[in-house]
Amino acid sequence: SGRSLMGEMDMDQEMEHSHMHYVQSSCNAMLDMATCVNWSLWVDTNNITMSSEVKIPCGECVTLDAGPGQDLAGLTLEFEEGLNIVGKLVIPSGADIQLLTKYVFVQGLLEMPPPTAGTPISSEDSGPKVKITLYGTEEVIFNPD
């Protein structure tokens, strides 16, 4: 009846995955108004250890303080067992940081605002940049919160 094989495949895929609808968690409903805490303070206050999964809880906002002159600027953070963003992680414009991890799950918000107009583009060798490197060969299973 004029339906292409591709159309049938799309319809089948949609039906097969119809249970995979994402809905914002109610605990993140006020996230836009939440006060963001600098990563350095958040890690110290919450006794975060980088050797287990690092999870930003639902309803919380954390900013990587990696902008010019800030604590994490130019550093590498390694999340040995992954990064799970259930709340909100902000990587500010002008940040200079490298993240190494097995995975990044974004169940909440990952915000990376663009640089200010007129900001020179960084090269591989110079200028601030955000680099996220995923590593490992183990299968990782995602279980939503």
PDB file of N, CA and C in Angstrom, residues 74-141:
ATOM      1  N   GLY A  74      42.925  23.681  34.026  1.00  0.00           N
ATOM      2  CA  GLY A  74      44.102  23.011  33.498  1.00  0.00           C
ATOM      3  C   GLY A  74      44.335  21.612  34.046  1.00  0.00           C
ATOM      4  N   LEU A  75      43.450  21.130  34.912  1.00  0.00           N
ATOM      5  CA  LEU A  75      43.646  19.814  35.528  1.00  0.00           C
ATOM      6  C   LEU A  75      42.922  18.706  34.769  1.00  0.00           C
ATOM      7  N   THR A  76      43.238  17.469  35.144  1.00  0.00           N
ATOM      8  CA  THR A  76      42.550  16.283  34.647  1.00  0.00           C
ATOM      9  C   THR A  76      41.846  15.626  35.820  1.00  0.00           C
ATOM     10  N   LEU A  77      40.558  15.356  35.668  1.00  0.00           N
ATOM     11  CA  LEU A  77      39.793  14.627  36.676  1.00  0.00           C
ATOM     12  C   LEU A  77      39.518  13.240  36.131  1.00  0.00           C
ATOM     13  N   GLU A  78      39.822  12.206  36.911  1.00  0.00           N
ATOM     14  CA  GLU A  78      39.511  10.844  36.479  1.00  0.00           C
ATOM     15  C   GLU A  78      38.427  10.262  37.372  1.00  0.00           C
ATOM     16  N   PHE A  79      37.354   9.838  36.719  1.00  0.00           N
ATOM     17  CA  PHE A  79      36.245   9.172  37.394  1.00  0.00           C
ATOM     18  C   PHE A  79      36.445   7.683  37.130  1.00  0.00           C
ATOM     19  N   GLU A  80      37.073   6.984  38.078  1.00  0.00           N
ATOM     20  CA  GLU A  80      37.480   5.603  37.852  1.00  0.00           C
ATOM     21  C   GLU A  80      36.309   4.664  37.592  1.00  0.00           C
ATOM     22  N   GLU A  81      35.160   4.957  38.166  1.00  0.00           N
ATOM     23  CA  GLU A  81      33.987   4.099  37.969  1.00  0.00           C
ATOM     24  C   GLU A  81      32.820   4.849  37.329  1.00  0.00           C
ATOM     25  N   GLY A  82      33.108   5.931  36.626  1.00  0.00           N
ATOM     26  CA  GLY A  82      32.074   6.622  35.868  1.00  0.00           C
ATOM     27  C   GLY A  82      31.500   7.849  36.539  1.00  0.00           C
ATOM     28  N   LEU A  83      30.778   8.636  35.728  1.00  0.00           N
ATOM     29  CA  LEU A  83      30.118   9.865  36.155  1.00  0.00           C
ATOM     30  C   LEU A  83      28.644   9.744  35.817  1.00  0.00           C
ATOM     31  N   ASN A  84      27.791   9.918  36.811  1.00  0.00           N
ATOM     32  CA  ASN A  84      26.356   9.782  36.647  1.00  0.00           C
ATOM     33  C   ASN A  84      25.708  11.103  37.066  1.00  0.00           C
ATOM     34  N   ILE A  85      25.220  11.845  36.080  1.00  0.00           N
ATOM     35  CA  ILE A  85      24.626  13.161  36.332  1.00  0.00           C
ATOM     36  C   ILE A  85      23.111  12.982  36.426  1.00  0.00           C
ATOM     37  N   VAL A  86      22.596  12.934  37.657  1.00  0.00           N
ATOM     38  CA  VAL A  86      21.161  12.801  37.862  1.00  0.00           C
ATOM     39  C   VAL A  86      20.565  14.194  38.072  1.00  0.00           C
ATOM     40  N   GLY A  87      21.341  15.077  38.700  1.00  0.00           N
ATOM     41  CA  GLY A  87      20.947  16.477  38.867  1.00  0.00           C
ATOM     42  C   GLY A  87      21.460  17.292  37.691  1.00  0.00           C
ATOM     43  N   LYS A  88      22.337  18.261  37.978  1.00  0.00           N
ATOM     44  CA  LYS A  88      22.835  19.155  36.924  1.00  0.00           C
ATOM     45  C   LYS A  88      24.331  19.395  37.113  1.00  0.00           C
ATOM     46  N   LEU A  89      25.082  19.272  36.028  1.00  0.00           N
ATOM     47  CA  LEU A  89      26.503  19.610  36.019  1.00  0.00           C
ATOM     48  C   LEU A  89      26.697  20.729  35.004  1.00  0.00           C
ATOM     49  N   VAL A  90      27.314  21.822  35.463  1.00  0.00           N
ATOM     50  CA  VAL A  90      27.606  22.954  34.588  1.00  0.00           C
ATOM     51  C   VAL A  90      29.112  23.002  34.365  1.00  0.00           C
ATOM     52  N   ILE A  91      29.501  22.993  33.109  1.00  0.00           N
ATOM     53  CA  ILE A  91      30.898  23.208  32.735  1.00  0.00           C
ATOM     54  C   ILE A  91      30.920  24.585  32.092  1.00  0.00           C
ATOM     55  N   PRO A  92      31.447  25.587  32.805  1.00  0.00           N
ATOM     56  CA  PRO A  92      31.307  26.976  32.354  1.00  0.00           C
ATOM     57  C   PRO A  92      32.074  27.281  31.074  1.00  0.00           C
ATOM     58  N   SER A  93      31.614  28.295  30.396  1.00  0.00           N
ATOM     59  CA  SER A  93      32.302  28.800  29.211  1.00  0.00           C
ATOM     60  C   SER A  93      33.719  29.190  29.615  1.00  0.00           C
ATOM     61  N   GLY A  94      34.694  28.829  28.811  1.00  0.00           N
ATOM     62  CA  GLY A  94      36.081  29.161  29.113  1.00  0.00           C
ATOM     63  C   GLY A  94      36.760  28.149  30.018  1.00  0.00           C
ATOM     64  N   ALA A  95      36.052  27.069  30.361  1.00  0.00           N
ATOM     65  CA  ALA A  95      36.642  26.042  31.222  1.00  0.00           C
ATOM     66  C   ALA A  95      37.802  25.370  30.497  1.00  0.00           C
ATOM     67  N   ASP A  96      38.794  24.954  31.275  1.00  0.00           N
ATOM     68  CA  ASP A  96      39.955  24.252  30.747  1.00  0.00           C
ATOM     69  C   ASP A  96      40.171  23.024  31.616  1.00  0.00           C
ATOM     70  N   ILE A  97      39.656  21.871  31.146  1.00  0.00           N
ATOM     71  CA  ILE A  97      39.697  20.660  31.967  1.00  0.00           C
ATOM     72  C   ILE A  97      39.596  19.428  31.090  1.00  0.00           C
ATOM     73  N   GLN A  98      40.173  18.346  31.577  1.00  0.00           N
ATOM     74  CA  GLN A  98      40.057  17.061  30.897  1.00  0.00           C
ATOM     75  C   GLN A  98      39.395  16.087  31.861  1.00  0.00           C
ATOM     76  N   LEU A  99      38.382  15.377  31.374  1.00  0.00           N
ATOM     77  CA  LEU A  99      37.691  14.373  32.172  1.00  0.00           C
ATOM     78  C   LEU A  99      37.982  13.002  31.578  1.00  0.00           C
ATOM     79  N   LEU A 100      38.443  12.072  32.408  1.00  0.00           N
ATOM     80  CA  LEU A 100      38.687  10.692  31.993  1.00  0.00           C
ATOM     81  C   LEU A 100      37.701   9.813  32.737  1.00  0.00           C
ATOM     82  N   THR A 101      36.990   8.949  32.021  1.00  0.00           N
ATOM     83  CA  THR A 101      35.980   8.134  32.682  1.00  0.00           C
ATOM     84  C   THR A 101      35.567   6.949  31.822  1.00  0.00           C
ATOM     85  N   LYS A 102      34.968   5.956  32.471  1.00  0.00           N
ATOM     86  CA  LYS A 102      34.448   4.792  31.754  1.00  0.00           C
ATOM     87  C   LYS A 102      33.130   5.130  31.070  1.00  0.00           C
ATOM     88  N   TYR A 103      32.367   6.035  31.668  1.00  0.00           N
ATOM     89  CA  TYR A 103      31.084   6.426  31.083  1.00  0.00           C
ATOM     90  C   TYR A 103      30.618   7.747  31.685  1.00  0.00           C
ATOM     91  N   VAL A 104      29.705   8.382  30.967  1.00  0.00           N
ATOM     92  CA  VAL A 104      28.981   9.546  31.470  1.00  0.00           C
ATOM     93  C   VAL A 104      27.507   9.274  31.207  1.00  0.00           C
ATOM     94  N   PHE A 105      26.739   9.133  32.274  1.00  0.00           N
ATOM     95  CA  PHE A 105      25.291   8.998  32.148  1.00  0.00           C
ATOM     96  C   PHE A 105      24.693  10.360  32.475  1.00  0.00           C
ATOM     97  N   VAL A 106      23.831  10.859  31.585  1.00  0.00           N
ATOM     98  CA  VAL A 106      23.163  12.144  31.841  1.00  0.00           C
ATOM     99  C   VAL A 106      21.670  11.856  31.977  1.00  0.00           C
ATOM    100  N   GLN A 107      21.227  11.776  33.227  1.00  0.00           N
ATOM    101  CA  GLN A 107      19.809  11.580  33.505  1.00  0.00           C
ATOM    102  C   GLN A 107      19.137  12.907  33.814  1.00  0.00           C
ATOM    103  N   GLY A 108      19.946  13.888  34.175  1.00  0.00           N
ATOM    104  CA  GLY A 108      19.459  15.234  34.485  1.00  0.00           C
ATOM    105  C   GLY A 108      19.889  16.179  33.382  1.00  0.00           C
ATOM    106  N   LEU A 109      20.794  17.123  33.729  1.00  0.00           N
ATOM    107  CA  LEU A 109      21.247  18.122  32.762  1.00  0.00           C
ATOM    108  C   LEU A 109      22.764  18.250  32.773  1.00  0.00           C
ATOM    109  N   LEU A 110      23.344  18.328  31.601  1.00  0.00           N
ATOM    110  CA  LEU A 110      24.754  18.666  31.419  1.00  0.00           C
ATOM    111  C   LEU A 110      24.742  19.951  30.618  1.00  0.00           C
ATOM    112  N   GLU A 111      25.200  21.034  31.236  1.00  0.00           N
ATOM    113  CA  GLU A 111      25.147  22.349  30.603  1.00  0.00           C
ATOM    114  C   GLU A 111      26.558  22.835  30.293  1.00  0.00           C
ATOM    115  N   MET A 112      26.789  23.172  29.024  1.00  0.00           N
ATOM    116  CA  MET A 112      28.069  23.735  28.580  1.00  0.00           C
ATOM    117  C   MET A 112      27.772  24.933  27.693  1.00  0.00           C
ATOM    118  N   PRO A 113      27.622  26.125  28.292  1.00  0.00           N
ATOM    119  CA  PRO A 113      27.280  27.304  27.493  1.00  0.00           C
ATOM    120  C   PRO A 113      28.392  27.632  26.497  1.00  0.00           C
ATOM    121  N   PRO A 114      28.011  28.205  25.364  1.00  0.00           N
ATOM    122  CA  PRO A 114      29.029  28.565  24.360  1.00  0.00           C
ATOM    123  C   PRO A 114      29.903  29.710  24.855  1.00  0.00           C
ATOM    124  N   PRO A 115      31.110  29.820  24.278  1.00  0.00           N
ATOM    125  CA  PRO A 115      31.981  30.948  24.660  1.00  0.00           C
ATOM    126  C   PRO A 115      31.357  32.277  24.249  1.00  0.00           C
ATOM    127  N   THR A 116      31.773  33.335  24.907  1.00  0.00           N
ATOM    128  CA  THR A 116      31.317  34.672  24.577  1.00  0.00           C
ATOM    129  C   THR A 116      31.702  35.000  23.134  1.00  0.00           C
ATOM    130  N   ALA A 117      30.847  35.731  22.444  1.00  0.00           N
ATOM    131  CA  ALA A 117      31.133  36.126  21.057  1.00  0.00           C
ATOM    132  C   ALA A 117      32.492  36.810  20.983  1.00  0.00           C
ATOM    133  N   GLY A 118      33.275  36.443  19.993  1.00  0.00           N
ATOM    134  CA  GLY A 118      34.588  37.039  19.795  1.00  0.00           C
ATOM    135  C   GLY A 118      35.715  36.292  20.492  1.00  0.00           C
ATOM    136  N   THR A 119      35.373  35.249  21.254  1.00  0.00           N
ATOM    137  CA  THR A 119      36.401  34.446  21.922  1.00  0.00           C
ATOM    138  C   THR A 119      37.157  33.631  20.881  1.00  0.00           C
ATOM    139  N   PRO A 120      38.504  33.692  20.877  1.00  0.00           N
ATOM    140  CA  PRO A 120      39.257  32.906  19.894  1.00  0.00           C
ATOM    141  C   PRO A 120      39.042  31.407  20.117  1.00  0.00           C
ATOM    142  N   ILE A 121      39.026  30.664  19.030  1.00  0.00           N
ATOM    143  CA  ILE A 121      38.854  29.218  19.096  1.00  0.00           C
ATOM    144  C   ILE A 121      40.163  28.587  19.564  1.00  0.00           C
ATOM    145  N   SER A 122      40.057  27.694  20.561  1.00  0.00           N
ATOM    146  CA  SER A 122      41.239  27.007  21.084  1.00  0.00           C
ATOM    147  C   SER A 122      41.710  25.949  20.101  1.00  0.00           C
ATOM    148  N   SER A 123      43.011  25.732  20.093  1.00  0.00           N
ATOM    149  CA  SER A 123      43.563  24.643  19.282  1.00  0.00           C
ATOM    150  C   SER A 123      43.894  23.485  20.204  1.00  0.00           C
ATOM    151  N   GLU A 124      44.323  22.383  19.639  1.00  0.00           N
ATOM    152  CA  GLU A 124      44.713  21.221  20.441  1.00  0.00           C
ATOM    153  C   GLU A 124      45.832  21.579  21.411  1.00  0.00           C
ATOM    154  N   ASP A 125      46.704  22.501  21.006  1.00  0.00           N
ATOM    155  CA  ASP A 125      47.885  22.832  21.805  1.00  0.00           C
ATOM    156  C   ASP A 125      47.733  24.046  22.714  1.00  0.00           C
ATOM    157  N   SER A 126      46.776  24.922  22.424  1.00  0.00           N
ATOM    158  CA  SER A 126      46.682  26.133  23.245  1.00  0.00           C
ATOM    159  C   SER A 126      45.237  26.564  23.439  1.00  0.00           C
ATOM    160  N   GLY A 127      45.033  27.291  24.509  1.00  0.00           N
ATOM    161  CA  GLY A 127      43.712  27.828  24.808  1.00  0.00           C
ATOM    162  C   GLY A 127      42.900  26.872  25.663  1.00  0.00           C
ATOM    163  N   PRO A 128      41.876  27.405  26.339  1.00  0.00           N
ATOM    164  CA  PRO A 128      41.045  26.565  27.198  1.00  0.00           C
ATOM    165  C   PRO A 128      40.188  25.601  26.367  1.00  0.00           C
ATOM    166  N   LYS A 129      40.024  24.413  26.905  1.00  0.00           N
ATOM    167  CA  LYS A 129      39.181  23.433  26.219  1.00  0.00           C
ATOM    168  C   LYS A 129      38.656  22.421  27.228  1.00  0.00           C
ATOM    169  N   VAL A 130      37.555  21.804  26.884  1.00  0.00           N
ATOM    170  CA  VAL A 130      36.994  20.715  27.670  1.00  0.00           C
ATOM    171  C   VAL A 130      37.155  19.461  26.839  1.00  0.00           C
ATOM    172  N   LYS A 131      37.814  18.469  27.423  1.00  0.00           N
ATOM    173  CA  LYS A 131      38.049  17.216  26.708  1.00  0.00           C
ATOM    174  C   LYS A 131      37.534  16.080  27.583  1.00  0.00           C
ATOM    175  N   ILE A 132      36.616  15.294  27.037  1.00  0.00           N
ATOM    176  CA  ILE A 132      36.075  14.144  27.755  1.00  0.00           C
ATOM    177  C   ILE A 132      36.553  12.889  27.041  1.00  0.00           C
ATOM    178  N   THR A 133      37.313  12.063  27.742  1.00  0.00           N
ATOM    179  CA  THR A 133      37.854  10.838  27.161  1.00  0.00           C
ATOM    180  C   THR A 133      37.210   9.645  27.855  1.00  0.00           C
ATOM    181  N   LEU A 134      36.564   8.804  27.059  1.00  0.00           N
ATOM    182  CA  LEU A 134      35.971   7.576  27.577  1.00  0.00           C
ATOM    183  C   LEU A 134      36.949   6.439  27.338  1.00  0.00           C
ATOM    184  N   TYR A 135      37.081   5.532  28.317  1.00  0.00           N
ATOM    185  CA  TYR A 135      38.004   4.413  28.168  1.00  0.00           C
ATOM    186  C   TYR A 135      37.386   3.142  28.735  1.00  0.00           C
ATOM    187  N   GLY A 136      37.999   2.017  28.390  1.00  0.00           N
ATOM    188  CA  GLY A 136      37.547   0.731  28.907  1.00  0.00           C
ATOM    189  C   GLY A 136      36.851  -0.085  27.844  1.00  0.00           C
ATOM    190  N   THR A 137      36.779  -1.375  28.092  1.00  0.00           N
ATOM    191  CA  THR A 137      36.135  -2.293  27.147  1.00  0.00           C
ATOM    192  C   THR A 137      35.011  -3.085  27.802  1.00  0.00           C
ATOM    193  N   GLU A 138      34.802  -2.854  29.104  1.00  0.00           N
ATOM    194  CA  GLU A 138      33.752  -3.584  29.810  1.00  0.00           C
ATOM    195  C   GLU A 138      32.375  -3.052  29.433  1.00  0.00           C
ATOM    196  N   GLU A 139      31.408  -3.959  29.376  1.00  0.00           N
ATOM    197  CA  GLU A 139      30.035  -3.558  29.112  1.00  0.00           C
ATOM    198  C   GLU A 139      29.493  -2.853  30.347  1.00  0.00           C
ATOM    199  N   VAL A 140      28.817  -1.736  30.130  1.00  0.00           N
ATOM    200  CA  VAL A 140      28.228  -0.970  31.221  1.00  0.00           C
ATOM    201  C   VAL A 140      26.729  -0.982  31.037  1.00  0.00           C
ATOM    202  N   ILE A 141      26.012  -1.324  32.083  1.00  0.00           N
ATOM    203  CA  ILE A 141      24.551  -1.372  32.019  1.00  0.00           C
ATOM    204  C   ILE A 141      23.993  -0.149  32.731  1.00  0.00           C
TER     205      ILE A 141
END
